[in-house]
Coordinates of C-alpha atoms and ligand atoms in Angstrom, one line a residue:
M10 CA -174.5 -75.1 24.9
S11 CA -176.1 -77.8 27.0
K12 CA -177.8 -76.8 30.2
I13 CA -177.6 -79.2 33.0
V14 CA -180.8 -78.3 34.6
L15 CA -182.7 -79.0 31.4
D16 CA -180.8 -82.2 31.0
V17 CA -181.9 -83.4 34.5
L18 CA -185.5 -82.4 33.8
S19 CA -185.4 -84.5 30.7
G20 CA -184.3 -87.5 32.8
V21 CA -180.5 -87.4 32.7
I22 CA -178.6 -88.4 35.8
P23 CA -175.4 -86.4 35.9
Q24 CA -172.2 -87.0 37.9
R25 CA -173.0 -84.3 40.4
P26 CA -176.5 -82.6 40.7
P27 CA -177.0 -79.1 39.4
V28 CA -177.8 -76.6 42.2
W29 CA -179.9 -73.4 42.6
L30 CA -181.8 -72.2 45.8
M31 CA -185.4 -71.0 46.3
R32 CA -185.3 -67.2 47.1
Q33 CA -181.6 -67.1 45.9
A34 CA -182.2 -63.5 45.1
G35 CA -183.0 -61.7 48.4
R36 CA -182.2 -59.9 51.5
Y37 CA -179.3 -62.2 52.6
L38 CA -177.3 -60.5 49.7
P39 CA -176.0 -56.9 50.3
E40 CA -176.1 -56.2 46.6
Y41 CA -179.8 -57.1 46.6
R42 CA -180.5 -54.8 49.6
Q43 CA -178.7 -52.0 47.7
V44 CA -180.9 -52.3 44.6
R45 CA -184.0 -52.9 46.7
A46 CA -183.5 -49.7 48.6
T47 CA -184.0 -47.7 45.4
T48 CA -187.8 -48.6 45.3
N49 CA -190.1 -48.2 48.2
S50 CA -192.9 -50.4 47.1
F51 CA -192.1 -54.1 46.7
I52 CA -194.7 -54.5 44.1
E53 CA -193.3 -51.6 42.1
F54 CA -189.9 -53.2 42.5
C55 CA -191.2 -56.5 41.1
L56 CA -192.7 -54.5 38.1
S57 CA -189.5 -52.7 37.3
P58 CA -187.9 -55.0 34.6
E59 CA -184.3 -53.5 34.7
K60 CA -184.1 -53.9 38.5
A61 CA -185.9 -57.3 38.6
A62 CA -183.5 -58.6 36.0
E63 CA -180.5 -57.1 37.9
V64 CA -181.3 -58.9 41.1
T65 CA -182.2 -62.1 39.3
L66 CA -178.6 -62.1 37.9
Q67 CA -176.9 -61.3 41.2
P68 CA -176.8 -64.8 42.8
I69 CA -175.7 -66.2 39.3
D70 CA -172.7 -63.8 39.2
R71 CA -171.8 -64.5 42.8
F72 CA -172.3 -68.3 43.1
G73 CA -172.6 -69.5 39.6
F74 CA -175.9 -71.3 40.2
D75 CA -177.1 -73.6 37.5
A76 CA -180.5 -71.9 37.2
A77 CA -181.9 -68.4 37.6
I78 CA -185.3 -67.9 38.9
L79 CA -187.2 -64.9 37.6
F80 CA -187.5 -62.2 40.3
A81 CA -191.1 -61.4 41.0
D82 CA -193.6 -62.6 43.6
I83 CA -196.5 -65.1 43.6
L84 CA -198.8 -62.3 44.8
L85 CA -198.8 -60.3 41.6
I86 CA -201.5 -62.5 40.1
P87 CA -204.4 -61.2 42.4
M88 CA -203.9 -57.8 40.5
T89 CA -205.1 -59.5 37.4
L90 CA -208.5 -60.0 39.3
D91 CA -208.5 -56.4 40.2
R92 CA -207.4 -57.0 43.9
R93 CA -205.0 -54.7 45.6
V94 CA -201.9 -56.1 47.0
W95 CA -199.2 -54.2 49.0
F96 CA -196.3 -55.2 51.4
E97 CA -195.8 -53.7 54.8
A98 CA -192.3 -53.7 56.2
G99 CA -191.9 -56.4 58.7
E100 CA -195.4 -57.6 58.2
G101 CA -195.4 -59.2 54.7
P102 CA -198.1 -59.2 52.2
K103 CA -201.5 -57.4 52.6
L104 CA -204.7 -57.8 50.5
D105 CA -208.3 -56.8 51.1
P106 CA -209.8 -60.1 52.5
L107 CA -212.1 -61.8 50.1
S108 CA -215.5 -63.2 51.0
A109 CA -217.6 -65.8 49.1
D110 CA -219.9 -62.9 48.0
D111 CA -216.9 -61.0 46.6
I112 CA -215.9 -64.0 44.5
A113 CA -219.1 -63.9 42.7
D114 CA -218.1 -60.6 41.1
L115 CA -214.5 -61.5 40.2
E116 CA -213.3 -61.6 36.6
I117 CA -210.0 -61.9 34.8
G118 CA -208.7 -58.6 33.5
D119 CA -205.9 -57.9 31.0
V120 CA -203.3 -60.3 32.4
E121 CA -200.7 -59.6 29.6
A122 CA -201.0 -55.8 30.1
I123 CA -201.1 -55.8 34.0
L124 CA -198.1 -58.2 34.3
G125 CA -196.5 -57.1 31.1
P126 CA -193.4 -55.7 33.0
V127 CA -192.8 -59.3 34.2
G128 CA -192.7 -60.6 30.6
E129 CA -190.2 -57.8 29.9
T130 CA -188.0 -58.9 32.8
V131 CA -187.9 -62.4 31.3
S132 CA -186.9 -61.1 27.9
I133 CA -184.0 -59.1 29.4
L134 CA -182.9 -62.2 31.3
S135 CA -183.1 -64.5 28.4
R136 CA -180.7 -62.1 26.6
Q137 CA -178.4 -61.6 29.5
L138 CA -178.0 -65.0 31.3
P139 CA -174.9 -67.1 30.7
G140 CA -175.3 -69.8 28.1
Q141 CA -175.2 -72.7 30.6
T142 CA -177.8 -71.2 33.0
T143 CA -181.4 -72.2 32.8
L144 CA -184.1 -69.5 33.2
I145 CA -187.0 -70.6 35.5
G146 CA -190.3 -68.7 35.3
F147 CA -192.9 -69.2 38.0
A148 CA -196.3 -68.6 39.5
G149 CA -198.0 -69.3 42.7
S150 CA -200.5 -72.2 42.7
P151 CA -204.1 -71.3 42.9
W152 CA -204.8 -72.7 46.4
T153 CA -201.8 -70.9 47.9
V154 CA -202.7 -67.6 46.2
A155 CA -206.3 -68.1 47.2
T156 CA -205.4 -68.4 50.9
Y157 CA -203.6 -65.0 50.8
M158 CA -206.5 -63.5 49.0
I159 CA -209.2 -64.8 51.4
E160 CA -207.2 -64.1 54.5
G161 CA -206.0 -60.7 53.5
G162 CA -202.4 -61.7 53.9
G163 CA -200.4 -64.4 55.7
S164 CA -202.2 -66.3 58.5
K165 CA -201.4 -68.8 61.1
D166 CA -203.5 -71.6 59.8
R167 CA -205.4 -70.3 56.8
W168 CA -208.7 -70.9 58.7
N169 CA -210.9 -68.7 56.6
A170 CA -209.8 -70.2 53.4
R171 CA -210.1 -73.7 54.7
R172 CA -213.6 -73.1 56.0
M173 CA -214.7 -71.5 52.8
Y174 CA -213.8 -74.8 50.9
W175 CA -216.3 -76.6 53.1
Q176 CA -218.9 -73.9 53.5
H177 CA -218.9 -72.4 50.0
P178 CA -217.5 -75.0 47.7
E179 CA -218.8 -73.3 44.6
A180 CA -217.2 -70.0 45.5
M181 CA -213.8 -71.7 46.2
E182 CA -214.1 -73.7 43.0
K183 CA -214.8 -70.4 40.9
L184 CA -211.8 -68.6 42.7
L185 CA -209.4 -71.5 42.0
D186 CA -210.5 -71.7 38.4
L187 CA -210.1 -68.0 37.8
L188 CA -206.7 -68.1 39.4
A189 CA -205.7 -71.1 37.3
D190 CA -206.8 -69.5 34.1
A191 CA -205.1 -66.1 34.8
T192 CA -202.0 -68.1 35.7
I193 CA -202.0 -70.0 32.5
R194 CA -202.0 -66.7 30.6
Y195 CA -199.3 -65.4 32.8
L196 CA -197.0 -68.5 32.3
V197 CA -197.7 -68.5 28.6
M198 CA -196.4 -64.9 28.5
Q199 CA -193.3 -65.9 30.4
A200 CA -192.7 -68.9 28.1
N201 CA -193.0 -66.7 25.1
A202 CA -190.6 -64.2 26.6
G203 CA -187.9 -66.9 27.0
A204 CA -188.6 -68.9 30.3
E205 CA -187.2 -72.4 29.8
V206 CA -188.8 -74.1 32.8
L207 CA -191.9 -73.2 34.8
K208 CA -192.3 -73.7 38.6
L209 CA -195.6 -73.7 40.5
F210 CA -195.3 -72.8 44.1
D211 CA -198.0 -74.4 46.4
S212 CA -196.5 -73.2 49.7
W213 CA -199.6 -74.2 51.7
A214 CA -200.3 -77.7 50.4
E215 CA -200.1 -79.1 53.9
G216 CA -202.6 -80.4 56.5
M217 CA -205.7 -81.1 54.4
P218 CA -207.9 -84.2 54.0
P219 CA -207.3 -86.1 50.7
R220 CA -210.6 -85.0 49.2
M221 CA -209.8 -81.4 49.8
F222 CA -206.1 -81.9 48.6
N223 CA -207.6 -83.3 45.4
D224 CA -210.0 -80.4 44.9
V225 CA -207.8 -77.4 45.8
V226 CA -204.3 -78.7 45.0
I227 CA -204.4 -81.5 42.4
R228 CA -207.3 -80.3 40.2
P229 CA -206.2 -76.6 39.7
T230 CA -202.6 -77.7 39.2
K231 CA -203.7 -80.1 36.5
R232 CA -205.9 -77.4 34.9
I233 CA -202.7 -75.2 34.6
V234 CA -200.5 -78.1 33.3
D235 CA -203.2 -79.1 30.7
G236 CA -203.9 -75.4 29.8
L237 CA -200.2 -74.8 29.1
K238 CA -200.1 -77.8 26.8
H239 CA -203.3 -76.7 25.0
A240 CA -201.7 -73.2 24.4
G241 CA -198.8 -75.0 22.8
I242 CA -196.3 -74.6 25.7
D243 CA -194.2 -77.7 26.1
L244 CA -191.8 -76.6 28.8
P245 CA -191.0 -78.8 31.9
V246 CA -193.1 -77.9 34.9
I247 CA -191.7 -78.2 38.4
G248 CA -194.5 -78.6 41.1
F249 CA -193.9 -77.7 44.7
P250 CA -196.8 -78.9 46.9
K251 CA -195.0 -77.9 50.1
G252 CA -195.9 -80.0 53.2
A253 CA -198.1 -82.5 51.2
G254 CA -196.5 -85.4 52.8
T255 CA -197.7 -88.8 51.4
S256 CA -200.0 -86.8 49.1
Y257 CA -196.9 -86.0 47.1
R258 CA -197.5 -89.3 45.4
A259 CA -201.0 -88.6 44.2
Y260 CA -199.9 -85.1 43.0
A261 CA -197.0 -86.7 41.0
E262 CA -199.3 -89.2 39.5
Q263 CA -202.2 -87.0 38.7
T264 CA -201.2 -83.4 38.0
G265 CA -199.1 -84.0 34.9
V266 CA -196.1 -82.0 36.2
T267 CA -192.6 -83.1 35.0
A268 CA -190.7 -82.9 38.2
L269 CA -191.3 -82.3 41.9
A270 CA -189.7 -80.0 44.4
L271 CA -189.6 -81.7 47.8
D272 CA -189.8 -79.8 51.2
H273 CA -187.3 -80.7 53.9
G274 CA -190.0 -82.6 56.0
L275 CA -190.5 -85.3 53.4
D276 CA -188.5 -88.5 54.0
A277 CA -186.0 -89.1 51.2
G278 CA -186.4 -92.9 51.5
W279 CA -190.1 -92.6 51.2
A280 CA -189.8 -90.2 48.3
T281 CA -187.4 -92.5 46.3
A282 CA -189.6 -95.6 47.0
N283 CA -193.0 -94.1 46.3
L284 CA -192.7 -91.3 43.7
P285 CA -192.8 -92.4 40.1
A286 CA -189.7 -94.1 38.8
G287 CA -187.5 -91.7 36.8
M288 CA -189.4 -88.6 37.8
P289 CA -186.8 -85.8 38.4
L290 CA -186.8 -84.6 42.0
Q291 CA -185.6 -81.2 43.3
G292 CA -184.6 -80.5 47.0
Q293 CA -184.6 -80.8 50.0
L294 CA -182.0 -79.2 52.3
D295 CA -183.6 -77.7 55.5
P296 CA -182.9 -73.9 55.1
A297 CA -182.1 -73.9 58.9
V298 CA -179.1 -76.2 58.2
L299 CA -177.9 -73.6 55.7
G300 CA -178.3 -71.0 58.4
A301 CA -176.3 -73.2 60.8
G302 CA -173.4 -73.9 58.4
G303 CA -170.4 -76.0 59.4
K304 CA -170.1 -79.8 59.5
E305 CA -173.9 -80.4 59.8
L306 CA -174.2 -78.5 56.6
D307 CA -171.7 -80.7 54.9
A308 CA -173.3 -83.8 56.2
E309 CA -176.8 -83.0 55.3
T310 CA -175.6 -81.9 51.8
D311 CA -173.9 -85.2 51.3
R312 CA -176.8 -87.2 52.8
I313 CA -179.2 -85.6 50.2
I314 CA -177.0 -86.0 47.3
S315 CA -176.5 -89.7 48.1
A316 CA -180.2 -90.3 48.8
F317 CA -181.1 -89.1 45.2
S318 CA -178.0 -90.4 43.4
N319 CA -180.2 -93.1 41.5
R320 CA -182.6 -90.3 40.2
P321 CA -182.4 -87.3 38.1
H322 CA -181.9 -84.7 41.0
I323 CA -181.5 -80.9 41.2
F324 CA -180.1 -79.8 44.5
N325 CA -182.0 -77.2 46.3
L326 CA -183.4 -76.1 49.6
G327 CA -186.8 -77.5 51.0
H328 CA -188.0 -73.9 51.2
G329 CA -186.7 -70.3 50.6
I330 CA -183.4 -69.1 52.0
T331 CA -183.8 -66.7 54.9
P332 CA -182.4 -63.2 55.2
D333 CA -180.1 -64.2 58.1
V334 CA -178.1 -66.7 56.2
P335 CA -174.4 -65.8 55.8
V336 CA -173.1 -65.6 52.3
D337 CA -170.2 -67.9 53.2
H338 CA -172.5 -70.7 54.0
V339 CA -174.0 -70.5 50.5
H340 CA -170.4 -70.7 49.0
R341 CA -169.6 -73.7 51.1
L342 CA -172.8 -75.4 50.0
V343 CA -172.3 -74.8 46.4
K344 CA -168.6 -76.1 46.6
R345 CA -169.8 -79.2 48.4
V346 CA -172.5 -80.0 45.9
R347 CA -170.0 -79.5 43.0
G348 CA -167.5 -81.8 44.8
T349 CA -164.8 -79.1 44.9
S350 CA -164.4 -78.9 48.7
Ligands
CP3_409 O1 -186.8 -67.3 44.5 C1 -186.5 -66.3 44.1 O2 -185.4 -65.8 44.2 C2 -187.4 -65.5 43.1 C3 -188.3 -64.6 43.7 C4 -189.4 -65.0 44.6 C5 -189.9 -64.1 45.7 N1 -191.0 -64.6 46.2 C6 -189.2 -62.8 46.0 C7 -189.5 -62.2 47.3 C8 -190.3 -66.0 44.6 C9 -190.2 -67.2 43.8 C10 -191.3 -65.8 45.6 C11 -192.4 -66.8 45.9 C12 -193.3 -66.5 47.0 N2 -193.7 -65.2 47.5 C13 -193.9 -67.4 47.8 C14 -193.8 -68.9 47.5 C15 -192.6 -69.6 48.1 C16 -192.5 -69.5 49.5 O3 -191.6 -68.9 50.1 O4 -193.4 -70.2 50.2 C17 -194.8 -66.9 48.7 C18 -195.6 -67.6 49.8 C19 -194.6 -65.4 48.6 C20 -195.3 -64.3 49.3 C21 -194.3 -63.4 49.9 N3 -193.5 -62.5 49.3 C22 -194.2 -63.3 51.3 C23 -195.0 -64.1 52.4 C24 -193.2 -62.3 51.4 C25 -192.8 -61.7 52.8 C26 -191.9 -62.5 53.5 C27 -190.7 -61.8 54.0 O5 -189.6 -62.5 54.1 O6 -190.8 -60.5 54.3 C28 -192.8 -61.8 50.2 C29 -191.8 -60.8 49.9 C30 -190.6 -61.2 49.1 N4 -190.8 -62.0 47.9 C31 -189.3 -60.9 49.3 C32 -188.6 -61.4 48.2 C33 -187.2 -61.4 48.0 C34 -188.7 -60.1 50.4 C35 -189.3 -58.7 50.4 C36 -188.3 -57.6 50.1 O7 -187.3 -57.8 49.5 O8 -188.5 -56.4 50.5

């Protein structure tokens, strides 16, 4: 059976774009909350293959999305460098903050064993997904993961991570290289278990001078793309340098990714004029519009479909769906994209 997401990633322009949504498995779905409530720790939940596979399939069953994204989290990878990660309710991720001195002692552990359960989730999914649904594996990009490791969690402006780049460039380079190398092994494992597309989330690619963007975003991303090829993995890679603005162009030209996920702040006209001809683009509905629903949701959906109608395009949000979004709005969106409303 042909898979429309894979077709688009190979350059095909279909009549209507395929659709899936970032964070499509999550707290806006009652059936997610029900399964989630069976495990206290979020990390343990991510490392429970049966449950992770079950919640991955929920939005496919409910909405018939064209792709399923593995349920896991970008913050599992620090565990392969022997760093603790935990989630506190209402506060998000927590880690022990990392200093330049700490980085000198870091080494990569047994990635395939520590994250083995994620490989098991992918195997279950590749057996259970409907034949037309594409299975997307993913990882965080080194810079975004590094910011959480250095700050010890989320932060307002990632100040300590940004300062470390300028103050201790060799420590930053080592950390990014270790993360890239652990991520290559993690993605190879996902590919061997049945992932058909790989996506790299660089949620904090915004707000840095070009030289820094090159060093912390482009270079580590290219290291991963090259490393996958070297390991014999030839899957399409979607890069998501969120907030990169005009630096999306250098990212597109230099990292070797197959396709780009666009955030909702990037001007669609600029994107079509400046990003490499024929490169598949994914995005870019503002999640707040999905939250609002109604006529504005229809109008923004139509605008985005028409803006990218001359390109291979996968419809998606510009960032993850939020827990407050009514399920009806998602149904309305999917019908609109499919042209059935
Ligand atoms: O997209 C999907 O459906 C697949 C699963 C997925 C999750 N997180 C599940 C999750 C993916 C791809 C991610 C990526 C992720 N995780 C990113 C990159 C994308 C982005 O949103 O920028 C980042 C930065 C993280 C780190 C992370 N994980 C944070 C900051 C939080 C807390 C935020 C919150 O809303 O509480 C998480 C937790 C998390 N990851 C949840 C889910 C469904 C919610 C926690 C829960 O269910 O208890």
